[in-house]
Every structure is written in C-alpha cells, then in structure tokens.
PDB file of C-alpha atoms in Angstrom:
ATOM      1  CA  MET A   1     -40.719   2.689 199.692  1.00  0.00           C
ATOM      2  CA  ARG A   2     -43.054   0.247 197.932  1.00  0.00           C
ATOM      3  CA  ASP A   3     -46.692   1.045 197.342  1.00  0.00           C
ATOM      4  CA  GLU A   4     -49.501  -1.228 198.538  1.00  0.00           C
ATOM      5  CA  THR A   5     -50.101  -2.836 195.104  1.00  0.00           C
ATOM      6  CA  THR A   6     -46.464  -3.867 194.681  1.00  0.00           C
ATOM      7  CA  THR A   7     -46.366  -5.307 198.193  1.00  0.00           C
ATOM      8  CA  MET A   8     -49.544  -7.304 197.629  1.00  0.00           C
ATOM      9  CA  ASN A   9     -48.283  -8.749 194.336  1.00  0.00           C
ATOM     10  CA  ASN A  10     -44.949  -9.712 195.892  1.00  0.00           C
ATOM     11  CA  ASP A  11     -46.832 -11.490 198.678  1.00  0.00           C
ATOM     12  CA  TYR A  12     -48.757 -13.470 196.058  1.00  0.00           C
ATOM     13  CA  MET A  13     -45.519 -14.476 194.378  1.00  0.00           C
ATOM     14  CA  ASN A  14     -43.939 -15.531 197.655  1.00  0.00           C
ATOM     15  CA  GLU A  15     -46.929 -17.767 198.356  1.00  0.00           C
ATOM     16  CA  GLY A  16     -46.688 -19.330 194.878  1.00  0.00           C
ATOM     17  CA  MET A  17     -50.106 -18.028 193.800  1.00  0.00           C
ATOM     18  CA  PRO A  18     -50.700 -17.208 190.119  1.00  0.00           C
ATOM     19  CA  LEU A  19     -50.676 -13.625 188.939  1.00  0.00           C
ATOM     20  CA  ASP A  20     -53.038 -12.091 186.414  1.00  0.00           C
ATOM     21  CA  GLN A  21     -51.750 -10.515 183.202  1.00  0.00           C
ATOM     22  CA  SER A  22     -51.795  -6.968 184.528  1.00  0.00           C
ATOM     23  CA  ALA A  23     -49.696  -7.977 187.534  1.00  0.00           C
ATOM     24  CA  ALA A  24     -47.217  -9.849 185.316  1.00  0.00           C
ATOM     25  CA  ALA A  25     -46.099  -6.619 183.667  1.00  0.00           C
ATOM     26  CA  GLY A  26     -44.122  -5.571 186.708  1.00  0.00           C
ATOM     27  CA  TYR A  27     -41.870  -8.606 187.049  1.00  0.00           C
ATOM     28  CA  SER A  28     -38.755  -9.994 185.451  1.00  0.00           C
ATOM     29  CA  GLU A  29     -38.676 -12.922 183.069  1.00  0.00           C
ATOM     30  CA  GLU A  30     -37.090 -15.111 185.764  1.00  0.00           C
ATOM     31  CA  GLU A  31     -39.871 -14.299 188.238  1.00  0.00           C
ATOM     32  CA  LEU A  32     -42.547 -15.031 185.636  1.00  0.00           C
ATOM     33  CA  LEU A  33     -40.933 -18.373 184.796  1.00  0.00           C
ATOM     34  CA  GLN A  34     -40.810 -19.336 188.460  1.00  0.00           C
ATOM     35  CA  ASN A  35     -44.526 -18.623 188.838  1.00  0.00           C
ATOM     36  CA  GLY A  36     -45.603 -20.438 185.691  1.00  0.00           C
ATOM     37  CA  MET A  37     -46.753 -17.347 183.814  1.00  0.00           C
ATOM     38  CA  LEU A  38     -44.158 -17.548 181.046  1.00  0.00           C
ATOM     39  CA  CYS A  39     -43.407 -20.607 178.920  1.00  0.00           C
ATOM     40  CA  SER A  40     -39.675 -21.316 178.876  1.00  0.00           C
ATOM     41  CA  ILE A  41     -39.787 -24.190 176.356  1.00  0.00           C
ATOM     42  CA  THR A  42     -42.611 -24.909 173.945  1.00  0.00           C
ATOM     43  CA  LYS A  43     -43.364 -27.851 171.671  1.00  0.00           C
ATOM     44  CA  ARG A  44     -45.353 -27.655 168.456  1.00  0.00           C
ATOM     45  CA  VAL A  45     -48.499 -29.743 168.030  1.00  0.00           C
ATOM     46  CA  MET A  46     -50.577 -29.729 164.845  1.00  0.00           C
ATOM     47  CA  ILE A  47     -54.261 -30.670 165.219  1.00  0.00           C
ATOM     48  CA  ILE A  48     -56.158 -31.690 162.077  1.00  0.00           C
ATOM     49  CA  SER A  49     -59.932 -31.863 162.507  1.00  0.00           C
ATOM     50  CA  PRO A  50     -62.870 -31.180 160.148  1.00  0.00           C
ATOM     51  CA  PHE A  51     -64.789 -29.961 163.200  1.00  0.00           C
ATOM     52  CA  PRO A  52     -62.536 -27.690 165.328  1.00  0.00           C
ATOM     53  CA  GLU A  53     -65.240 -27.370 167.989  1.00  0.00           C
ATOM     54  CA  ARG A  54     -64.832 -31.103 168.680  1.00  0.00           C
ATOM     55  CA  VAL A  55     -61.201 -30.618 169.713  1.00  0.00           C
ATOM     56  CA  LYS A  56     -61.525 -27.148 171.230  1.00  0.00           C
ATOM     57  CA  SER A  57     -61.051 -28.410 174.791  1.00  0.00           C
ATOM     58  CA  LEU A  58     -57.823 -30.169 173.763  1.00  0.00           C
ATOM     59  CA  LEU A  59     -56.545 -27.069 171.952  1.00  0.00           C
ATOM     60  CA  VAL A  60     -57.161 -24.886 175.010  1.00  0.00           C
ATOM     61  CA  ALA A  61     -55.583 -27.431 177.353  1.00  0.00           C
ATOM     62  CA  LEU A  62     -52.476 -27.804 175.186  1.00  0.00           C
ATOM     63  CA  SER A  63     -52.050 -24.027 174.967  1.00  0.00           C
ATOM     64  CA  SER A  64     -52.288 -23.693 178.746  1.00  0.00           C
ATOM     65  CA  GLU A  65     -49.594 -26.385 179.056  1.00  0.00           C
ATOM     66  CA  CYS A  66     -47.164 -24.279 176.981  1.00  0.00           C
ATOM     67  CA  PHE A  67     -47.643 -26.102 173.655  1.00  0.00           C
ATOM     68  CA  ASP A  68     -47.675 -24.127 170.406  1.00  0.00           C
ATOM     69  CA  VAL A  69     -50.829 -25.413 168.700  1.00  0.00           C
ATOM     70  CA  PHE A  70     -51.792 -25.201 165.019  1.00  0.00           C
ATOM     71  CA  SER A  71     -55.371 -26.142 164.182  1.00  0.00           C
ATOM     72  CA  LEU A  72     -56.149 -27.126 160.565  1.00  0.00           C
ATOM     73  CA  HIS A  73     -59.368 -28.283 158.921  1.00  0.00           C
ATOM     74  CA  ASP A  74     -57.539 -30.492 156.428  1.00  0.00           C
ATOM     75  CA  PHE A  75     -54.079 -32.000 156.120  1.00  0.00           C
ATOM     76  CA  ASN A  76     -51.489 -30.708 153.668  1.00  0.00           C
ATOM     77  CA  LYS A  77     -48.139 -32.473 153.899  1.00  0.00           C
ATOM     78  CA  SER A  78     -46.266 -29.317 152.871  1.00  0.00           C
ATOM     79  CA  MET A  79     -47.254 -27.966 156.305  1.00  0.00           C
ATOM     80  CA  LEU A  80     -44.928 -30.511 157.906  1.00  0.00           C
ATOM     81  CA  GLN A  81     -41.992 -28.763 156.267  1.00  0.00           C
ATOM     82  CA  SER A  82     -43.158 -25.197 156.944  1.00  0.00           C
ATOM     83  CA  LEU A  83     -44.501 -25.593 160.512  1.00  0.00           C
ATOM     84  CA  GLN A  84     -42.279 -28.516 161.612  1.00  0.00           C
ATOM     85  CA  PRO A  85     -44.594 -29.869 164.332  1.00  0.00           C
ATOM     86  CA  GLU A  86     -43.233 -32.311 166.901  1.00  0.00           C
ATOM     87  CA  LEU A  87     -46.519 -34.235 167.031  1.00  0.00           C
ATOM     88  CA  LEU A  88     -49.711 -34.528 164.972  1.00  0.00           C
ATOM     89  CA  VAL A  89     -53.211 -35.034 166.358  1.00  0.00           C
ATOM     90  CA  PHE A  90     -55.576 -36.410 163.699  1.00  0.00           C
ATOM     91  CA  ASP A  91     -59.312 -36.314 164.420  1.00  0.00           C
ATOM     92  CA  ALA A  92     -60.593 -39.381 162.555  1.00  0.00           C
ATOM     93  CA  ILE A  93     -64.276 -38.759 163.136  1.00  0.00           C
ATOM     94  CA  PRO A  94     -66.251 -40.367 160.257  1.00  0.00           C
ATOM     95  CA  VAL A  95     -67.396 -37.715 157.781  1.00  0.00           C
ATOM     96  CA  ALA A  96     -69.843 -38.481 154.980  1.00  0.00           C
ATOM     97  CA  GLN A  97     -68.040 -36.132 152.583  1.00  0.00           C
ATOM     98  CA  ALA A  98     -64.613 -37.701 153.210  1.00  0.00           C
ATOM     99  CA  ALA A  99     -62.528 -38.486 150.128  1.00  0.00           C
ATOM    100  CA  ALA A 100     -62.430 -42.159 151.108  1.00  0.00           C
ATOM    101  CA  SER A 101     -65.087 -44.395 152.635  1.00  0.00           C
ATOM    102  CA  HIS A 102     -63.549 -43.915 156.062  1.00  0.00           C
ATOM    103  CA  THR A 103     -61.499 -41.050 157.421  1.00  0.00           C
ATOM    104  CA  LEU A 104     -58.824 -43.471 158.604  1.00  0.00           C
ATOM    105  CA  GLN A 105     -58.278 -44.390 154.962  1.00  0.00           C
ATOM    106  CA  ALA A 106     -58.337 -40.698 154.079  1.00  0.00           C
ATOM    107  CA  GLY A 107     -55.662 -40.151 156.732  1.00  0.00           C
ATOM    108  CA  ALA A 108     -53.260 -42.685 155.195  1.00  0.00           C
ATOM    109  CA  GLU A 109     -51.297 -39.874 153.504  1.00  0.00           C
ATOM    110  CA  LEU A 110     -50.997 -38.077 156.836  1.00  0.00           C
ATOM    111  CA  VAL A 111     -49.638 -41.155 158.611  1.00  0.00           C
ATOM    112  CA  GLU A 112     -47.204 -41.885 155.774  1.00  0.00           C
ATOM    113  CA  ALA A 113     -45.900 -38.299 155.641  1.00  0.00           C
ATOM    114  CA  ALA A 114     -45.555 -38.152 159.423  1.00  0.00           C
ATOM    115  CA  GLU A 115     -43.525 -41.366 159.473  1.00  0.00           C
ATOM    116  CA  LEU A 116     -41.229 -39.933 156.786  1.00  0.00           C
ATOM    117  CA  HIS A 117     -40.562 -36.934 159.034  1.00  0.00           C
ATOM    118  CA  ALA A 118     -40.385 -39.055 162.220  1.00  0.00           C
ATOM    119  CA  VAL A 119     -43.354 -37.139 163.668  1.00  0.00           C
ATOM    120  CA  PRO A 120     -45.549 -39.179 166.065  1.00  0.00           C
ATOM    121  CA  VAL A 121     -49.303 -39.208 165.411  1.00  0.00           C
ATOM    122  CA  LEU A 122     -52.153 -39.438 167.907  1.00  0.00           C
ATOM    123  CA  ILE A 123     -55.424 -40.478 166.223  1.00  0.00           C
ATOM    124  CA  LEU A 124     -58.692 -39.482 167.893  1.00  0.00           C
ATOM    125  CA  MET A 125     -61.513 -41.935 167.187  1.00  0.00           C
ATOM    126  CA  ASP A 126     -65.107 -42.441 168.215  1.00  0.00           C
ATOM    127  CA  GLN A 127     -65.923 -45.724 169.940  1.00  0.00           C
ATOM    128  CA  LYS A 128     -67.327 -47.393 166.808  1.00  0.00           C
ATOM    129  CA  SER A 129     -64.237 -46.561 164.728  1.00  0.00           C
ATOM    130  CA  TYR A 130     -61.991 -47.725 167.548  1.00  0.00           C
ATOM    131  CA  ASP A 131     -63.769 -51.080 167.689  1.00  0.00           C
ATOM    132  CA  SER A 132     -63.234 -51.624 163.917  1.00  0.00           C
ATOM    133  CA  ARG A 133     -59.658 -50.308 163.784  1.00  0.00           C
ATOM    134  CA  GLU A 134     -58.130 -53.706 162.979  1.00  0.00           C
ATOM    135  CA  THR A 135     -59.102 -53.284 159.325  1.00  0.00           C
ATOM    136  CA  PHE A 136     -56.947 -50.182 158.850  1.00  0.00           C
ATOM    137  CA  ALA A 137     -53.182 -49.714 158.582  1.00  0.00           C
ATOM    138  CA  LEU A 138     -52.289 -47.216 161.288  1.00  0.00           C
ATOM    139  CA  GLY A 139     -48.526 -47.625 161.235  1.00  0.00           C
ATOM    140  CA  ALA A 140     -46.894 -46.577 164.496  1.00  0.00           C
ATOM    141  CA  SER A 141     -49.701 -44.145 165.363  1.00  0.00           C
ATOM    142  CA  GLU A 142     -51.323 -44.222 168.782  1.00  0.00           C
ATOM    143  CA  LEU A 143     -55.075 -44.135 169.369  1.00  0.00           C
ATOM    144  CA  LEU A 144     -57.386 -42.379 171.800  1.00  0.00           C
ATOM    145  CA  VAL A 145     -61.169 -42.691 172.035  1.00  0.00           C
ATOM    146  CA  TRP A 146     -62.576 -39.172 171.802  1.00  0.00           C
ATOM    147  CA  PRO A 147     -64.265 -37.245 173.422  1.00  0.00           C
ATOM    148  CA  ALA A 148     -62.191 -37.779 176.537  1.00  0.00           C
ATOM    149  CA  LYS A 149     -60.757 -35.645 179.302  1.00  0.00           C
ATOM    150  CA  PRO A 150     -58.137 -33.270 177.796  1.00  0.00           C
ATOM    151  CA  GLU A 151     -55.797 -34.204 180.639  1.00  0.00           C
ATOM    152  CA  GLN A 152     -55.804 -37.792 179.404  1.00  0.00           C
ATOM    153  CA  ALA A 153     -54.809 -36.686 175.904  1.00  0.00           C
ATOM    154  CA  ILE A 154     -52.065 -34.391 177.234  1.00  0.00           C
ATOM    155  CA  LYS A 155     -50.660 -37.219 179.353  1.00  0.00           C
ATOM    156  CA  GLN A 156     -50.524 -39.470 176.290  1.00  0.00           C
ATOM    157  CA  ILE A 157     -48.995 -36.709 174.120  1.00  0.00           C
ATOM    158  CA  ASN A 158     -46.279 -36.012 176.690  1.00  0.00           C
ATOM    159  CA  ARG A 159     -45.439 -39.711 176.844  1.00  0.00           C
ATOM    160  CA  MET A 160     -45.282 -39.961 173.043  1.00  0.00           C
ATOM    161  CA  LEU A 161     -42.934 -36.969 172.852  1.00  0.00           C
ATOM    162  CA  LEU A 162     -40.788 -38.346 175.655  1.00  0.00           C
ATOM    163  CA  ASN A 163     -40.508 -41.719 173.881  1.00  0.00           C
ATOM    164  CA  LYS A 164     -39.824 -40.220 170.458  1.00  0.00           C
ATOM    165  CA  PRO A 165     -36.702 -42.026 169.175  1.00  0.00           C
ATOM    166  CA  ALA A 166     -33.680 -39.738 169.257  1.00  0.00           C
ATOM    167  CA  ALA A 167     -32.129 -41.620 166.338  1.00  0.00           C
ATOM    168  CA  ALA A 168     -35.153 -40.933 164.183  1.00  0.00           C
ATOM    169  CA  ALA A 169     -35.045 -37.240 165.025  1.00  0.00           C
ATOM    170  CA  LYS A 170     -31.355 -37.120 164.098  1.00  0.00           C
ATOM    171  CA  ALA A 171     -31.929 -38.963 160.838  1.00  0.00           C
ATOM    172  CA  ASP A 172     -34.719 -36.558 159.949  1.00  0.00           C
ATOM    173  CA  SER A 173     -32.288 -33.625 160.292  1.00  0.00           C
ATOM    174  CA  ASP A 174     -30.377 -35.053 157.319  1.00  0.00           C
ATOM    175  CA  ILE A 175     -33.483 -34.988 155.115  1.00  0.00           C
ATOM    176  CA  ARG A 176     -34.919 -31.920 153.402  1.00  0.00           C
ATOM    177  CA  VAL A 177     -38.492 -32.233 152.144  1.00  0.00           C
ATOM    178  CA  PHE A 178     -40.527 -29.966 149.880  1.00  0.00           C
ATOM    179  CA  LYS A 179     -43.915 -31.185 148.700  1.00  0.00           C
ATOM    180  CA  ASP A 180     -43.159 -34.670 147.292  1.00  0.00           C
ATOM    181  CA  ILE A 181     -39.401 -34.057 146.901  1.00  0.00           C
ATOM    182  CA  ALA A 182     -37.013 -35.491 149.503  1.00  0.00           C
ATOM    183  CA  VAL A 183     -33.287 -34.696 149.536  1.00  0.00           C
ATOM    184  CA  ASP A 184     -30.926 -36.861 151.574  1.00  0.00           C
ATOM    185  CA  LEU A 185     -28.024 -34.596 152.540  1.00  0.00           C
ATOM    186  CA  LYS A 186     -25.715 -37.431 153.566  1.00  0.00           C
ATOM    187  CA  LYS A 187     -26.261 -39.535 150.472  1.00  0.00           C
ATOM    188  CA  MET A 188     -26.806 -36.523 148.186  1.00  0.00           C
ATOM    189  CA  THR A 189     -29.807 -38.258 146.633  1.00  0.00           C
ATOM    190  CA  VAL A 190     -33.097 -36.792 145.431  1.00  0.00           C
ATOM    191  CA  ASP A 191     -36.435 -38.607 145.377  1.00  0.00           C
ATOM    192  CA  ARG A 192     -39.638 -37.317 143.833  1.00  0.00           C
ATOM    193  CA  ALA A 193     -42.861 -39.089 144.840  1.00  0.00           C
ATOM    194  CA  GLY A 194     -40.734 -42.025 145.963  1.00  0.00           C
ATOM    195  CA  GLN A 195     -38.804 -42.269 142.683  1.00  0.00           C
ATOM    196  CA  ARG A 196     -35.066 -41.573 142.500  1.00  0.00           C
ATOM    197  CA  ILE A 197     -34.111 -38.543 140.360  1.00  0.00           C
ATOM    198  CA  GLU A 198     -30.580 -38.417 138.953  1.00  0.00           C
ATOM    199  CA  LEU A 199     -29.248 -34.856 139.088  1.00  0.00           C
ATOM    200  CA  THR A 200     -25.881 -33.353 138.275  1.00  0.00           C
ATOM    201  CA  LYS A 201     -23.968 -31.720 141.130  1.00  0.00           C
ATOM    202  CA  THR A 202     -24.978 -28.257 139.905  1.00  0.00           C
ATOM    203  CA  GLU A 203     -28.645 -29.230 139.588  1.00  0.00           C
ATOM    204  CA  TYR A 204     -28.506 -30.733 143.076  1.00  0.00           C
ATOM    205  CA  ASP A 205     -26.992 -27.535 144.489  1.00  0.00           C
ATOM    206  CA  LEU A 206     -29.603 -25.415 142.743  1.00  0.00           C
ATOM    207  CA  LEU A 207     -32.489 -27.503 144.047  1.00  0.00           C
ATOM    208  CA  LEU A 208     -31.144 -27.539 147.603  1.00  0.00           C
ATOM    209  CA  HIS A 209     -30.583 -23.773 147.498  1.00  0.00           C
ATOM    210  CA  PHE A 210     -34.225 -23.238 146.497  1.00  0.00           C
ATOM    211  CA  MET A 211     -35.505 -25.663 149.151  1.00  0.00           C
ATOM    212  CA  THR A 212     -33.533 -23.989 151.945  1.00  0.00           C
ATOM    213  CA  SER A 213     -34.460 -20.455 150.905  1.00  0.00           C
ATOM    214  CA  ASP A 214     -37.171 -18.498 152.692  1.00  0.00           C
ATOM    215  CA  GLY A 215     -39.291 -18.206 149.551  1.00  0.00           C
ATOM    216  CA  SER A 216     -37.750 -14.909 148.467  1.00  0.00           C
ATOM    217  CA  VAL A 217     -37.026 -14.234 144.807  1.00  0.00           C
ATOM    218  CA  LEU A 218     -33.478 -15.295 143.883  1.00  0.00           C
ATOM    219  CA  THR A 219     -31.905 -13.264 141.095  1.00  0.00           C
ATOM    220  CA  ARG A 220     -29.852 -14.950 138.401  1.00  0.00           C
ATOM    221  CA  GLU A 221     -26.807 -13.064 139.667  1.00  0.00           C
ATOM    222  CA  SER A 222     -27.270 -14.303 143.249  1.00  0.00           C
ATOM    223  CA  LEU A 223     -27.709 -17.874 141.992  1.00  0.00           C
ATOM    224  CA  LEU A 224     -24.485 -17.558 139.979  1.00  0.00           C
ATOM    225  CA  ASP A 225     -22.650 -16.311 143.071  1.00  0.00           C
ATOM    226  CA  THR A 226     -24.052 -18.972 145.400  1.00  0.00           C
ATOM    227  CA  VAL A 227     -24.038 -22.060 143.184  1.00  0.00           C
ATOM    228  CA  TRP A 228     -21.179 -21.384 140.765  1.00  0.00           C
ATOM    229  CA  GLY A 229     -19.059 -19.162 143.015  1.00  0.00           C
ATOM    230  CA  LEU A 230     -18.100 -15.508 143.174  1.00  0.00           C
ATOM    231  CA  HIS A 231     -15.173 -15.965 140.784  1.00  0.00           C
ATOM    232  CA  PHE A 232     -17.157 -17.712 138.075  1.00  0.00           C
ATOM    233  CA  TYR A 233     -17.471 -15.671 134.908  1.00  0.00           C
ATOM    234  CA  GLY A 234     -20.579 -16.692 133.017  1.00  0.00           C
ATOM    235  CA  GLY A 235     -23.787 -15.215 131.699  1.00  0.00           C
ATOM    236  CA  SER A 236     -27.173 -15.435 133.386  1.00  0.00           C
ATOM    237  CA  ASN A 237     -28.347 -17.671 130.527  1.00  0.00           C
ATOM    238  CA  LEU A 238     -26.296 -20.412 132.206  1.00  0.00           C
ATOM    239  CA  VAL A 239     -28.704 -20.276 135.161  1.00  0.00           C
ATOM    240  CA  ASP A 240     -31.693 -20.468 132.830  1.00  0.00           C
ATOM    241  CA  ALA A 241     -30.247 -23.525 131.076  1.00  0.00           C
ATOM    242  CA  HIS A 242     -29.716 -25.394 134.344  1.00  0.00           C
ATOM    243  CA  ILE A 243     -33.153 -24.419 135.660  1.00  0.00           C
ATOM    244  CA  LYS A 244     -34.684 -25.772 132.444  1.00  0.00           C
ATOM    245  CA  SER A 245     -32.789 -29.045 132.836  1.00  0.00           C
ATOM    246  CA  LEU A 246     -33.738 -29.323 136.524  1.00  0.00           C
ATOM    247  CA  ARG A 247     -37.399 -28.708 135.743  1.00  0.00           C
ATOM    248  CA  LYS A 248     -37.349 -31.395 133.052  1.00  0.00           C
ATOM    249  CA  LYS A 249     -35.971 -33.990 135.466  1.00  0.00           C
ATOM    250  CA  LEU A 250     -38.482 -32.999 138.148  1.00  0.00           C
ATOM    251  CA  LYS A 251     -41.302 -33.027 135.575  1.00  0.00           C
ATOM    252  CA  ASP A 252     -42.028 -29.438 136.478  1.00  0.00           C
ATOM    253  CA  SER A 253     -43.633 -26.911 134.147  1.00  0.00           C
ATOM    254  CA  ALA A 254     -42.605 -23.308 133.609  1.00  0.00           C
ATOM    255  CA  VAL A 255     -46.215 -22.483 132.704  1.00  0.00           C
ATOM    256  CA  ALA A 256     -47.811 -24.215 135.711  1.00  0.00           C
ATOM    257  CA  PRO A 257     -44.901 -24.641 138.140  1.00  0.00           C
ATOM    258  CA  LYS A 258     -45.101 -26.948 141.134  1.00  0.00           C
ATOM    259  CA  TYR A 259     -41.559 -26.484 142.404  1.00  0.00           C
ATOM    260  CA  ILE A 260     -39.736 -23.543 140.789  1.00  0.00           C
ATOM    261  CA  VAL A 261     -41.510 -20.343 139.756  1.00  0.00           C
ATOM    262  CA  THR A 262     -40.134 -17.864 137.195  1.00  0.00           C
ATOM    263  CA  VAL A 263     -40.366 -14.222 138.268  1.00  0.00           C
ATOM    264  CA  ARG A 264     -40.117 -12.410 134.948  1.00  0.00           C
ATOM    265  CA  GLY A 265     -37.344  -9.881 134.675  1.00  0.00           C
ATOM    266  CA  VAL A 266     -35.886 -10.816 138.064  1.00  0.00           C
ATOM    267  CA  GLY A 267     -35.145 -14.502 138.609  1.00  0.00           C
ATOM    268  CA  TYR A 268     -36.738 -17.485 140.321  1.00  0.00           C
ATOM    269  CA  ARG A 269     -38.276 -18.533 143.634  1.00  0.00           C
ATOM    270  CA  ILE A 270     -39.417 -21.757 145.266  1.00  0.00           C
ATOM    271  CA  ALA A 271     -43.130 -22.408 144.759  1.00  0.00           C
ATOM    272  CA  ASP A 272     -45.451 -22.098 147.735  1.00  0.00           C
ATOM    273  CA  ILE A 273     -48.515 -24.176 148.607  1.00  0.00           C
ATOM    274  CA  ARG A 274     -50.718 -22.010 146.364  1.00  0.00           C
ATOM    275  CA  ASP A 275     -48.606 -22.698 143.259  1.00  0.00           C
TER     276      ASP A 275
END
C-alpha cells in the first residue's frame, strides 16, 4: 500500500508537473529524465567576462538548460585543452584596464585559439562596440548585443552548436594541443608557436606521451617501458639525454620549465598552467 506522499508525487509526475529536489530522491533515473529533472546530455560552454555579474543571467539560464558552464575572469588558451568547451562566450565590454585599446583587440588571441580548436565563439558587445565592429577582425565569431534576454542568447548558442561543422570537429580530434605546442597525429608533425619543430621519432613519442598524460609524475623506468618498449635494455640516463634534446628543440628550460618539469629523484611530468 502506498502512503499519501508517494501517491501525490506520482500524480504530479503523471500530469507532467515538475518535482522539487526532495521528491526527486524517490524516483528512477528514467523517471527523472522523462520529467526534465535530470540532464541526459550536457554541452560545455566557457564564459569569459571581467564582470561575472554582467553575464550572471546567462550563466543561470545555460545551467538550467543542461549546459555545463565554466565562468572565467580572463582567457587562458591552455583552458581549451583542459576543459575542452564546445563553445566560448566572450564578453567584450570595453574595460579601461584592458591590455589593448579595445577588448575586441585583446580578445584576438581567444578568437585565434578557438578557431584552431574548431570551437565557435559568441561575442557579447554593448551597442557602441557593435556599431564600430567593422574595424576589428572577428573571424568566424558571431555577435550579440548585450544585455539581452538570456533566451535569445541560448537560442543563438544552440544554433551555433547545431551548425558546428562536423568535419572541423573530426579534424580537431587529430590535433593535440598543449600551451603553444600543436601535434598533428596524422602527419606526425609538431608546431611550437606556429613554427615547425623537427623531432626524432623517439622525441615525438616522448612529447606525445607527456601531452596525453594526466599530469602525474612519470618515472624514468615507466618512460623506458612506454617509449622504448618493455624488452629494451638501457639505463635511465637514456631518458635524461632524450629529454634534454627535446627541451632544447622546444626552447624549454630545466630551471624555469614551460613544458616538461623535472621531479628530482623520481622522473618528469608535464607542466601545468602555473609552471
């Protein structure tokens, strides 16, 4: 026999009415999905704004529409690799302290990095900036005068995601990026800051192994096993020699590393955004 509370909640579900969080605890995942209380598929959106309060309504609206939202005060292109957003929202409100004379110019790196990763960009602008936009290179980015109704922005974001070229997304899966290093897996080429770097096969394998690691420390022994093979008989100084050569070609420094960090007495790890 069901108690009165269970009966009442089931009646709500049958009528298609939303349930509160306490009521949701008593139902299956399938029932929650049917009633819109559980997100089955989410998409990642990164919002970059110097004034988060200005985009708060959009952040709340996106979250309620089952988007995973990351809000940042400033753009760091390494975040594209770590967070892998499917769309960027750039708040281009003019700021007196901006690095360039206009925040659209300051956002040039963002637009360029997003295009490299095939990530669409929605630029929020005030009316004055929108009227003078012809003087700035916006690439394939789309524009929206802001403030506006959040529903308008969500409609535009959904359309941008729907129209995202499938070919570009596939091509991006063949590229691995870390900071200003890009590795083309199909061509087995390495570019640093747009310049081609010629690596040996072993150096290439080492670099790719670091870039695809989770940031954990890799011992010399594990690097020997992974890169040279389990049946290779060589000393750990072989790893050190190849790391030194790789660093030289990448113009990296063991003292102030940007890409590969030495963990004394253990091995090496990929640098993080604080290194």
